[in-house]
XYZ file of C-alpha atoms in Angstrom:
733
model
C -27.085 77.490 -4.084
C -28.499 74.726 -7.152
C -28.918 70.722 -6.969
C -25.596 71.104 -9.656
C -23.575 72.656 -7.184
C -24.351 70.482 -4.282
C -23.997 67.365 -6.078
C -20.650 65.935 -6.802
C -18.775 68.694 -8.798
C -16.970 67.019 -11.484
C -18.834 63.644 -12.001
C -17.520 61.256 -14.751
C -19.072 61.121 -17.960
C -21.169 58.032 -18.242
C -19.367 55.632 -20.766
C -22.467 54.848 -22.327
C -26.152 55.713 -23.582
C -27.699 53.170 -20.943
C -25.089 54.658 -18.293
C -27.006 57.689 -18.829
C -30.135 56.454 -17.485
C -28.319 55.097 -14.244
C -29.882 56.632 -11.037
C -33.168 57.746 -12.371
C -36.415 56.756 -10.822
C -38.632 55.298 -12.846
C -40.701 58.483 -13.791
C -37.516 60.162 -14.652
C -36.621 57.256 -16.786
C -39.643 57.665 -18.520
C -38.907 60.944 -19.565
C -35.710 60.380 -20.839
C -36.682 57.420 -22.476
C -39.361 59.458 -24.244
C -37.974 60.797 -27.154
C -41.082 61.095 -29.869
C -43.849 62.983 -30.123
C -45.063 65.428 -27.664
C -44.117 64.801 -24.053
C -45.788 66.785 -20.728
C -43.589 66.560 -17.717
C -45.677 67.723 -14.653
C -42.858 68.153 -11.941
C -43.298 68.918 -8.463
C -40.707 71.157 -6.614
C -37.753 68.708 -5.590
C -38.572 66.367 -8.267
C -35.347 66.100 -10.503
C -37.167 68.023 -13.773
C -33.710 69.414 -14.765
C -32.113 66.030 -13.578
C -34.681 64.421 -15.797
C -34.849 66.954 -19.009
C -30.807 66.949 -19.487
C -30.902 62.946 -19.200
C -33.881 62.507 -21.788
C -31.332 64.962 -23.652
C -28.186 63.609 -22.990
C -29.526 59.763 -24.074
C -31.101 60.929 -27.047
C -27.261 62.237 -28.435
C -25.190 59.369 -26.740
C -27.722 56.376 -28.058
C -27.682 58.465 -31.896
C -31.172 59.253 -31.795
C -30.858 62.845 -31.345
C -28.353 64.838 -33.271
C -26.745 67.766 -30.550
C -27.250 70.783 -32.982
C -30.961 69.525 -33.911
C -32.056 70.481 -30.475
C -32.925 73.595 -28.582
C -33.670 73.649 -25.032
C -35.219 76.652 -24.055
C -35.586 78.237 -20.572
C -36.060 81.680 -18.438
C -32.666 82.902 -16.773
C -29.166 82.690 -17.918
C -28.351 80.886 -14.620
C -31.064 77.877 -15.979
C -29.530 77.786 -18.975
C -25.871 78.117 -18.029
C -26.668 75.026 -15.463
C -28.102 73.275 -18.414
C -25.349 73.574 -20.579
C -22.935 72.169 -17.733
C -25.026 69.015 -17.070
C -25.079 68.430 -20.783
C -21.198 68.851 -20.625
C -21.122 66.335 -17.894
C -23.271 63.763 -19.502
C -21.179 63.635 -23.132
C -23.939 65.613 -24.550
C -21.915 68.794 -25.639
C -23.483 70.927 -28.630
C -26.621 71.233 -27.521
C -28.101 74.647 -27.519
C -29.361 75.763 -24.185
C -31.035 78.948 -24.428
C -33.408 81.413 -22.656
C -36.122 82.491 -25.141
C -34.856 85.861 -25.766
C -30.897 84.568 -26.289
C -32.216 82.004 -28.672
C -34.537 84.462 -30.701
C -31.703 87.562 -30.709
C -29.299 85.003 -32.214
C -31.320 84.357 -35.319
C -32.283 87.802 -35.216
C -28.949 88.773 -35.602
C -28.374 86.555 -38.215
C -31.251 86.592 -40.435
C -32.239 90.446 -40.315
C -29.729 91.291 -43.184
C -31.257 88.963 -45.420
C -34.889 89.731 -43.804
C -35.097 93.104 -44.133
C -31.691 94.573 -44.840
C -28.684 96.629 -43.217
C -27.456 95.937 -39.552
C -30.130 95.269 -36.801
C -31.262 98.161 -34.689
C -28.950 98.232 -31.284
C -30.746 97.055 -28.055
C -31.059 99.051 -25.220
C -29.707 97.947 -22.063
C -32.798 99.669 -19.672
C -36.098 101.150 -21.163
C -36.749 103.124 -18.079
C -34.937 106.110 -19.219
C -36.812 105.666 -22.733
C -39.668 105.791 -20.628
C -38.944 108.847 -18.964
C -37.808 110.595 -22.225
C -41.765 109.765 -23.285
C -43.130 110.772 -20.225
C -41.433 114.306 -20.756
C -42.583 114.460 -24.215
C -46.348 113.921 -23.343
C -45.995 116.188 -20.389
C -46.534 113.662 -17.668
C -44.958 113.973 -14.642
C -43.892 110.469 -13.070
C -42.370 109.663 -9.720
C -39.848 107.098 -9.835
C -42.204 104.200 -8.416
C -44.640 105.493 -11.173
C -41.791 105.192 -13.964
C -40.981 101.735 -12.720
C -44.556 100.429 -12.865
C -45.336 102.285 -16.253
C -42.028 100.460 -17.426
C -43.675 97.333 -16.448
C -47.147 97.826 -18.512
C -45.427 98.287 -21.679
C -43.809 95.157 -21.354
C -46.410 93.279 -20.266
C -48.434 94.777 -23.407
C -46.270 93.776 -25.513
C -45.416 90.211 -24.295
C -49.114 89.703 -24.350
C -48.859 91.221 -27.990
C -51.165 94.422 -27.038
C -50.862 97.822 -28.998
C -51.238 100.821 -27.469
C -54.922 101.480 -28.952
C -55.874 98.461 -26.997
C -53.885 98.365 -24.085
C -57.051 100.252 -21.532
C -59.025 97.421 -22.742
C -56.458 94.534 -22.532
C -55.495 95.705 -18.611
C -59.761 96.059 -17.859
C -60.314 92.147 -18.936
C -56.888 91.163 -16.983
C -58.037 92.586 -14.361
C -54.995 94.674 -13.806
C -54.014 97.099 -11.018
C -52.763 100.377 -13.107
C -50.361 102.779 -11.565
C -51.803 105.780 -13.611
C -54.977 106.222 -15.745
C -55.223 103.821 -18.149
C -55.361 106.037 -21.071
C -52.131 108.006 -20.104
C -50.609 104.664 -19.990
C -51.600 103.963 -23.681
C -49.944 107.782 -24.516
C -47.202 107.071 -22.990
C -46.802 103.662 -24.196
C -47.535 105.056 -28.041
C -44.891 107.801 -27.169
C -42.484 105.400 -26.343
C -42.537 103.367 -29.337
C -41.988 106.540 -31.224
C -38.762 107.289 -29.627
C -37.761 103.954 -30.092
C -38.240 104.393 -33.919
C -36.501 108.008 -34.218
C -33.811 106.155 -32.298
C -33.664 103.369 -34.685
C -33.192 101.063 -30.943
C -35.226 97.840 -29.896
C -35.387 97.067 -26.634
C -35.983 93.233 -24.819
C -39.589 92.610 -25.810
C -38.612 93.726 -29.864
C -36.603 91.080 -29.656
C -39.225 88.078 -29.417
C -41.780 90.470 -31.520
C -39.105 90.645 -34.271
C -38.346 87.495 -34.257
C -42.031 86.382 -34.897
C -42.487 88.786 -37.391
C -39.517 87.814 -39.415
C -40.770 83.890 -39.162
C -44.291 84.568 -40.156
C -43.851 87.062 -43.270
C -40.532 84.972 -44.502
C -41.184 81.260 -45.139
C -37.594 81.129 -46.209
C -36.509 82.028 -43.042
C -38.813 79.918 -41.385
C -37.783 77.051 -42.902
C -34.116 77.294 -42.453
C -34.506 77.377 -38.763
C -36.877 74.538 -38.929
C -34.297 72.580 -40.615
C -31.492 73.600 -37.881
C -33.682 71.961 -34.591
C -36.063 69.317 -34.947
C -36.030 68.876 -31.186
C -37.362 70.936 -28.879
C -37.303 71.076 -24.945
C -38.935 74.093 -23.263
C -38.174 74.372 -19.159
C -40.005 76.191 -16.742
C -43.523 76.238 -19.042
C -46.018 77.308 -16.755
C -44.132 80.600 -17.147
C -44.648 81.106 -20.667
C -46.105 84.295 -22.052
C -48.285 84.113 -24.796
C -45.674 85.995 -26.906
C -43.255 83.348 -26.025
C -45.743 80.469 -27.139
C -45.969 82.297 -30.319
C -42.306 81.889 -30.897
C -42.325 78.438 -30.002
C -44.962 77.673 -32.690
C -43.201 79.012 -35.289
C -40.311 77.420 -34.294
C -42.135 74.051 -34.367
C -43.953 74.616 -37.387
C -46.117 71.557 -37.992
C -43.943 69.060 -36.317
C -44.551 67.581 -32.356
C -41.355 67.022 -30.964
C -41.859 69.062 -28.085
C -41.134 68.298 -24.717
C -42.217 70.810 -21.972
C -41.612 70.589 -18.186
C -43.582 72.800 -15.179
C -45.932 73.004 -12.544
C -48.691 74.782 -12.277
C -48.539 75.149 -8.411
C -45.169 77.529 -9.252
C -45.962 79.880 -11.141
C -45.282 83.167 -9.666
C -44.798 85.812 -12.939
C -47.996 86.048 -14.012
C -48.080 89.648 -13.450
C -45.126 89.934 -16.131
C -47.532 88.068 -18.896
C -46.507 84.473 -18.124
C -49.617 81.616 -17.687
C -49.927 78.300 -16.908
C -52.998 77.757 -19.232
C -50.607 76.656 -22.031
C -48.862 73.738 -19.827
C -52.563 73.137 -18.429
C -54.118 72.704 -21.880
C -51.056 70.945 -23.567
C -53.142 67.520 -23.720
C -56.024 69.216 -25.278
C -53.871 70.647 -27.931
C -51.732 67.584 -28.583
C -54.133 64.520 -27.944
C -51.663 62.283 -28.523
C -48.985 63.204 -25.794
C -47.351 61.475 -23.505
C -47.968 63.023 -19.718
C -45.455 62.316 -16.815
C -45.956 63.477 -13.052
C -42.822 63.689 -10.915
C -43.950 63.782 -7.627
C -41.130 62.117 -5.679
C -39.614 64.889 -3.886
C -35.561 64.477 -3.041
C -34.786 67.677 -1.936
C -36.608 68.269 1.370
C -37.627 66.355 4.298
C -40.978 64.936 5.186
C -42.116 67.653 7.588
C -41.396 70.182 4.718
C -42.927 69.024 2.200
C -46.158 68.434 4.363
C -46.072 71.893 4.892
C -45.647 72.455 1.478
C -48.715 69.998 0.414
C -50.922 71.573 3.119
C -50.545 74.914 1.825
C -51.760 73.791 -1.413
C -54.354 71.972 -0.050
C -56.103 74.809 1.022
C -55.597 76.531 -2.986
C -58.087 77.456 -4.973
C -58.443 77.838 -8.685
C -57.290 75.888 -12.214
C -53.759 76.097 -10.878
C -55.099 74.131 -7.957
C -57.064 72.076 -9.132
C -53.999 70.344 -11.365
C -51.568 70.245 -8.194
C -49.229 67.645 -7.533
C -48.964 65.972 -3.830
C -45.283 65.807 -3.265
C -43.882 62.489 -1.681
C -40.855 63.114 0.496
C -37.999 60.798 -0.327
C -35.388 61.953 2.538
C -35.378 60.652 6.152
C -37.413 62.718 9.025
C -35.918 66.071 9.748
C -37.408 68.873 12.285
C -40.423 70.286 12.171
C -40.669 73.896 10.501
C -40.237 76.537 13.043
C -42.788 79.202 13.832
C -41.828 82.811 15.662
C -43.693 85.834 16.713
C -41.597 88.840 17.048
C -42.406 92.480 18.684
C -41.046 93.970 15.399
C -39.420 93.955 12.141
C -35.516 94.795 13.542
C -36.155 92.544 16.304
C -37.282 89.463 14.008
C -34.319 90.674 11.884
C -32.001 90.144 14.501
C -33.591 87.202 15.889
C -32.887 85.471 12.389
C -29.143 86.752 12.429
C -28.595 85.239 16.007
C -30.180 81.798 14.753
C -27.969 81.880 11.659
C -25.063 82.593 13.888
C -25.500 79.738 16.119
C -26.013 77.374 12.797
C -22.743 79.054 11.705
C -20.949 78.250 14.806
C -22.681 74.236 14.990
C -20.798 73.379 11.402
C -23.911 74.446 8.846
C -21.964 76.314 6.027
C -23.221 79.891 5.322
C -23.426 79.077 1.634
C -26.046 76.596 2.891
C -28.328 79.028 4.484
C -30.883 81.414 2.993
C -33.173 84.532 4.193
C -36.026 84.809 1.890
C -38.541 87.770 1.645
C -41.188 88.980 -0.196
C -39.930 92.211 -1.547
C -36.300 93.739 -1.820
C -36.654 96.518 0.426
C -36.877 94.236 3.166
C -33.037 92.954 2.589
C -31.606 96.035 4.302
C -32.376 95.326 7.809
C -31.291 91.500 7.356
C -28.087 92.984 5.773
C -27.327 95.100 9.066
C -28.342 92.481 11.414
C -26.082 89.832 10.110
C -23.312 92.782 9.337
C -24.030 92.957 13.222
C -23.707 89.153 13.862
C -20.491 88.992 12.198
C -22.209 86.694 9.332
C -21.452 86.663 5.698
C -23.975 87.284 2.904
C -24.521 87.820 -0.169
C -27.543 89.303 -2.096
C -29.241 87.220 -4.811
C -29.410 89.364 -8.228
C -26.418 90.945 -7.584
C -23.411 90.976 -10.235
C -22.647 87.390 -11.848
C -19.739 85.311 -10.119
C -17.569 85.618 -13.363
C -18.456 88.925 -14.055
C -17.100 90.026 -10.612
C -13.986 92.301 -10.794
C -11.671 90.478 -8.441
C -13.057 86.778 -10.518
C -11.540 88.442 -13.892
C -8.600 89.799 -12.284
C -7.957 86.639 -10.749
C -8.473 84.472 -13.867
C -6.162 86.524 -15.467
C -3.523 85.861 -12.853
C -4.096 81.813 -12.831
C -3.727 82.128 -17.098
C -0.632 83.727 -16.707
C 0.835 81.465 -14.049
C -0.448 78.632 -16.011
C 1.733 79.949 -19.159
C 5.215 81.096 -17.393
C 4.837 79.830 -13.763
C 7.957 78.173 -13.866
C 9.495 81.671 -13.955
C 7.440 82.795 -10.981
C 8.671 82.311 -7.746
C 5.878 82.346 -5.855
C 5.198 79.048 -6.802
C 8.869 77.527 -6.089
C 7.208 75.957 -2.866
C 3.619 74.751 -4.606
C 3.635 71.064 -4.990
C 0.431 70.105 -5.958
C -2.578 72.333 -7.754
C -4.447 73.461 -4.921
C -1.367 74.991 -3.433
C -0.696 76.482 -6.593
C -3.460 78.667 -6.680
C -3.450 79.498 -2.896
C -0.090 80.850 -3.864
C -1.306 82.744 -7.220
C -4.335 84.238 -5.487
C -2.739 84.990 -2.272
C -1.247 87.964 -4.690
C -5.080 88.849 -5.246
C -5.874 89.101 -1.970
C -6.911 85.655 -0.596
C -5.453 84.750 2.946
C -5.970 81.567 4.887
C -8.270 83.808 7.269
C -11.613 85.599 6.130
C -11.136 89.225 7.162
C -12.784 90.767 10.159
C -16.599 91.921 9.158
C -18.787 92.263 6.152
C -18.562 94.630 2.731
C -16.679 94.844 -0.061
C -13.620 93.345 1.455
C -14.872 90.442 2.652
C -17.379 89.739 -0.319
C -13.490 89.767 -2.693
C -12.319 87.045 -0.162
C -15.399 84.868 -0.603
C -15.093 85.082 -4.192
C -11.353 84.281 -4.482
C -12.235 81.596 -1.544
C -14.904 79.921 -3.867
C -11.982 79.547 -6.502
C -9.872 78.040 -4.094
C -12.418 75.125 -3.241
C -13.071 74.657 -6.544
C -9.016 73.950 -7.543
C -9.310 71.731 -4.288
C -12.565 69.537 -6.156
C -11.096 69.619 -9.270
C -7.896 67.924 -8.302
C -9.267 65.489 -6.484
C -11.481 64.393 -9.044
C -8.802 65.017 -11.582
C -5.805 63.030 -10.240
C -2.772 64.410 -12.158
C -4.421 67.777 -13.274
C -2.168 71.279 -13.860
C -2.956 74.680 -13.857
C -3.690 74.864 -17.397
C -6.571 71.985 -16.712
C -8.015 74.436 -14.074
C -8.037 77.485 -16.294
C -9.472 75.598 -19.130
C -12.327 74.376 -16.763
C -12.609 77.657 -15.189
C -13.462 78.963 -18.953
C -15.795 76.650 -19.516
C -17.857 77.273 -16.213
C -17.671 80.839 -17.531
C -18.927 80.256 -20.486
C -21.979 78.129 -19.123
C -22.083 80.455 -15.898
C -21.942 77.539 -13.790
C -20.435 79.773 -10.760
C -19.116 77.618 -7.612
C -20.339 78.098 -4.219
C -19.633 81.319 -2.518
C -19.732 81.010 1.261
C -22.382 83.879 2.458
C -25.853 83.577 3.530
C -28.213 84.421 0.604
C -30.247 87.272 1.305
C -33.100 86.682 -1.370
C -36.710 88.046 -2.641
C -38.950 84.858 -3.440
C -39.204 85.274 -6.830
C -35.582 85.746 -7.331
C -35.280 82.312 -5.162
C -37.164 80.705 -7.956
C -34.858 77.563 -8.834
C -32.477 77.491 -6.139
C -32.713 75.504 -2.502
C -30.586 75.365 0.579
C -30.288 73.222 3.497
C -31.660 75.958 5.644
C -34.645 78.687 5.006
C -35.649 81.688 6.744
C -38.703 83.040 5.696
C -39.211 86.329 7.220
C -42.204 88.693 7.211
C -44.442 85.766 6.762
C -47.514 88.393 7.809
C -50.638 89.742 6.577
C -50.038 93.094 4.368
C -46.696 91.352 3.394
C -47.811 87.731 2.681
C -50.176 88.323 0.443
C -48.594 91.782 -0.176
C -51.302 94.377 0.419
C -52.015 95.298 -3.126
C -52.992 91.672 -3.807
C -56.820 91.861 -4.119
C -58.686 89.690 -6.827
C -58.721 85.690 -5.874
C -56.520 85.096 -8.496
C -53.888 87.325 -7.112
C -54.474 86.014 -3.493
C -53.588 82.570 -4.934
C -50.267 83.749 -6.527
C -49.588 85.205 -3.366
C -50.116 81.223 -1.637
C -48.139 79.734 -4.639
C -45.412 82.113 -3.772
C -44.924 80.829 -0.046
C -45.350 77.439 -1.811
C -42.200 78.335 -3.757
C -40.195 79.713 -0.584
C -41.374 76.812 1.524
C -39.844 74.181 -0.815
C -36.428 75.823 -1.189
C -35.362 74.218 2.142
C -34.002 70.949 2.175
C -33.785 70.352 5.890
C -34.275 73.169 8.033
C -37.589 75.567 7.762
C -37.726 78.792 9.940
C -41.087 80.787 9.322
C -41.625 84.135 11.107
C -43.340 87.503 11.389
C -43.694 90.512 13.345
C -46.594 92.289 14.908
C -45.059 96.142 14.352
C -43.140 97.707 12.077
C -40.475 99.260 14.081
C -39.883 99.102 17.897
C -42.485 100.706 20.041
C -45.150 100.847 17.026
C -49.079 99.229 17.395
C -48.593 95.736 16.904
C -51.667 95.370 14.422
C -50.286 92.954 12.281
C -50.765 89.266 12.131
C -49.418 86.375 10.764
C -50.129 85.186 7.509
C -53.854 83.459 6.463
C -52.074 80.989 4.434
C -50.823 79.733 7.866
C -54.002 78.998 9.269
C -54.244 75.511 10.067
C -50.979 74.482 9.300
C -48.927 76.241 12.257
C -49.438 74.862 15.843
C -52.351 76.636 17.433
C -53.952 78.346 14.534
C -57.198 76.092 14.211
C -57.837 75.266 10.199
C -59.926 74.181 7.676
C -58.027 70.955 7.123
C -58.165 71.809 3.623
C -58.622 68.997 0.444
C -56.692 66.139 -0.518
C -54.758 66.800 -3.081
C -55.398 66.300 -6.850
C -53.113 64.386 -9.293
C -50.869 63.372 -6.783
C -49.793 60.054 -7.856
C -46.343 59.695 -9.824
C -47.173 57.897 -13.224
C -47.338 57.708 -17.228
C -50.339 59.018 -18.959
C -49.720 57.948 -22.912
C -52.081 59.768 -25.647
C -54.321 58.166 -28.228
C -51.930 57.388 -30.998
C -48.823 58.373 -29.069
C -45.419 56.381 -30.167
C -43.936 54.455 -27.747
C -41.084 54.972 -26.108
C -37.358 54.641 -27.653
C -35.882 51.512 -27.190
C -37.059 49.534 -24.361
C -34.326 49.872 -21.530
C -34.356 47.291 -18.845
C -34.703 49.151 -15.189
C -31.898 49.420 -13.544
C -31.649 49.340 -9.522
C -33.310 52.633 -8.447
C -32.204 54.961 -5.597
C -34.232 54.019 -2.794
C -37.155 52.805 -4.191
C -40.639 52.059 -2.521
C -41.425 48.813 -3.019
C -44.556 46.400 -2.247
C -43.590 44.295 0.994
C -45.975 41.517 -0.599
C -44.706 41.038 -3.806
C -41.752 43.162 -4.197
C -43.283 45.265 -7.041
C -42.052 49.228 -7.422
C -44.553 51.199 -5.917
C -45.316 54.430 -7.530
C -49.319 55.091 -7.080
C -49.543 57.292 -3.892
C -52.276 55.196 -2.540
C -50.051 52.233 -2.698
C -47.244 54.178 -1.467
C -49.085 54.766 1.941
C -50.358 51.341 2.258
C -46.933 49.667 1.038
C -47.967 47.043 -0.997
C -49.860 46.637 -4.319
C -53.694 47.589 -4.524
C -54.132 43.848 -5.979
C -51.928 42.056 -3.349
C -53.582 40.139 -0.529
C -54.314 42.779 2.876
C -53.500 41.052 6.302
C -55.496 43.966 7.909
C -56.980 43.395 11.324
C -60.666 44.433 10.594
C -61.700 44.920 13.862
C -59.057 47.889 14.049
C -60.139 49.211 10.918
C -63.589 49.479 11.743
C -63.472 50.442 15.449
C -60.182 53.559 13.793
C -63.349 54.191 11.154
C -66.189 54.963 13.820
C -63.772 57.001 15.932
C -62.392 59.084 12.541
C -66.295 59.674 12.003
C -66.585 61.196 15.643
C -63.643 63.070 15.035
C -64.739 64.607 11.657
C -67.992 65.686 13.339
C -66.772 67.402 16.335
C -64.328 69.395 14.010
C -66.911 69.894 11.074
C -64.657 68.796 8.548
C -65.016 65.730 6.365
C -63.911 62.177 7.491
C -60.511 62.289 5.053
C -59.162 65.326 6.788
C -58.327 63.281 9.973
C -57.164 60.425 8.228
C -57.470 59.230 4.672
C -59.348 55.692 3.990
C -55.838 54.454 2.937
C -53.872 55.280 5.911
C -56.489 54.053 8.009
C -55.800 50.800 6.418
C -52.314 51.197 6.563
C -52.469 51.376 10.547
C -54.721 48.367 10.714
C -52.533 46.604 8.723
C -49.250 47.224 10.748
C -51.015 47.766 14.068
C -48.379 50.117 15.446
C -47.116 49.375 18.937
C -45.941 53.412 20.032
C -45.367 56.548 18.157
C -42.168 55.696 16.666
C -43.886 52.947 14.734
C -47.078 54.748 13.857
C -44.873 57.921 12.577
C -43.295 55.720 10.093
C -46.577 55.341 8.376
C -47.089 57.960 5.578
C -50.053 59.967 6.358
C -49.512 60.528 9.639
C -47.472 63.323 9.716
C -45.747 65.083 13.105
C -49.031 67.322 13.463
C -51.365 64.478 13.156
C -49.283 61.899 15.404
C -49.435 64.826 18.062
C -53.069 65.627 17.872
C -54.299 61.874 17.283
C -51.539 59.286 18.305
C -52.557 58.855 21.658
C -56.126 57.624 20.468
C -54.664 55.598 17.424
C -52.349 53.752 19.546
C -55.208 52.954 21.997
C -57.375 51.553 19.415
C -54.376 49.174 18.053
C -54.008 48.234 21.593
C -57.977 46.981 21.872
C -58.914 49.953 24.257
C -61.303 52.578 23.680
C -60.142 55.721 21.928
C -63.215 57.541 20.835
C -63.431 59.693 24.340
C -61.455 62.588 23.227
C -62.264 66.059 23.952
C -63.733 68.648 21.518
C -60.238 70.248 21.232
C -58.488 67.133 20.478
């Protein structure tokens, strides 16, 4: 479930440009009002990046600074592009193009091909795997099904990294790729595949980008026409850009710099497809005048979930880790993450299904629960366990909502009822819009009670129930809305792929869960060999697996369950162990403490020569801002947030308590072999010495004192605050 569907479904369109900015926090507002020159938004998970960039576009359009038709917003999935179009429509900025790279390129290619090349554009193949199989047959190379899929992936990687067949072997070796066959064989298959495409006059998904790049490079007049159309670009998920996509973006831009990019290097999880965070991390070097805004206020997850997410990244290594963002939760406290060990995988699935059944019975909507796993092959066990527990579920990555047969048929029935409903006896007793929809859909299989069990019948009912629920929300938001109004809303939503919520537990791989969120998340199979996956060998591959787990953790809003199995099947040898990524984070696992997070402070950096933000906008009251307890100024710096005061404001710290805390910390650090800041940072010690808490409740309120440190050090800290000796801990404290 996305943040968009979790919020009000039908918000009122803001009545002015200034109204578009209401409700944004200080950093989001900086993004929304920085409309000139290059802008780089470093946005942590759950910090409202989509909100910031859609309000940025809408503010520019509503203020008359941007023409809707001149803006191209680019993202990586049709779902994300559809969500962006839906949000822009709700903000009164309809007409802005929000597309994937491939969709935008294909549209341009179809338009310019007759002029630039002549004739009609070759047919686009839906699935290239059959072509790869034909290429293998032509080369007399036998490929198993798994090898066929892997070779196809290698061809895709080669094309997005602009590697030709003759250079494949060297490029794969330099990139450290684990190749499924001899590199010379893959290069031969790649060349044969390209020959087959030419012979059959077809193109593939990657060719769309390659051909668009070629046309824009070779035809100056075409490039100028595209640049005249689009003057302002926004790129979401910029950490996932491939070299080929970056080249296309550069050709769209030309010599201009009206570009806003948004991303998070810590969520780079698609490098196997050619994606690289280097373009994001090098943005300031390429654009010295860029404005850089960091979003670290996490509105999605509880402090407990955020603490675990920060802990995962604190142990990371590599370039992306050096630029990680330390999230600061803005939500009330919630339950600690739960860690469960099972004897085998079926027991793990049954345990998760049992807990989910209890949650649903207690009132948690099934649509607010997800089970996330590393590989799609793990799905079947959980499908069976949920079915046995009588819990409805849906598979992420299955057919789009508005493409489902029952939804298309329901739409046709609603459209017919809107036109000829006066002659339909079904609607005689329907007094309002929701009852009209229920009456129409009852003829399609909707009932007041869901069918028993799971499977296709239940899935069809869930789709119809989602339409009924949507009609109820629509009628509540739009007084006097008619069936025709609802049909128009459904048409607009179908065009934007803005689907309503389907009631069912989501089963998804960690990769396909990117960009989504739920109240409750079950992360399953968090064991060595699965997380990190067995074939992750290099340091870079291991770190990407860590980032993948980080993405999984940050999908949870309130409750997080992590589990693993000691054996694959009942009676099997219990040789597995929990993932190395959990060491030092789960109770009883010891730990190295990690490093302090870099770049964690929210804020704005303006490049040399960067333009001022458009029209100074008076700040409105922000959503639950943190304010200095001395002068009342809004706090954004991570260190100031811990102290709850500005650095320059006078401190009322108890110096004696502070010195005793420092002495005690040195003893603890020496015993554990950790740096002192891994016990508590200086800022946290100062905050403790300033507030001098009297009980655990007061101590827990201090930023930097999470539940783990409260359990480990709370007794001693409170003793020191009370004037007692708190240094006498045993070695395991």
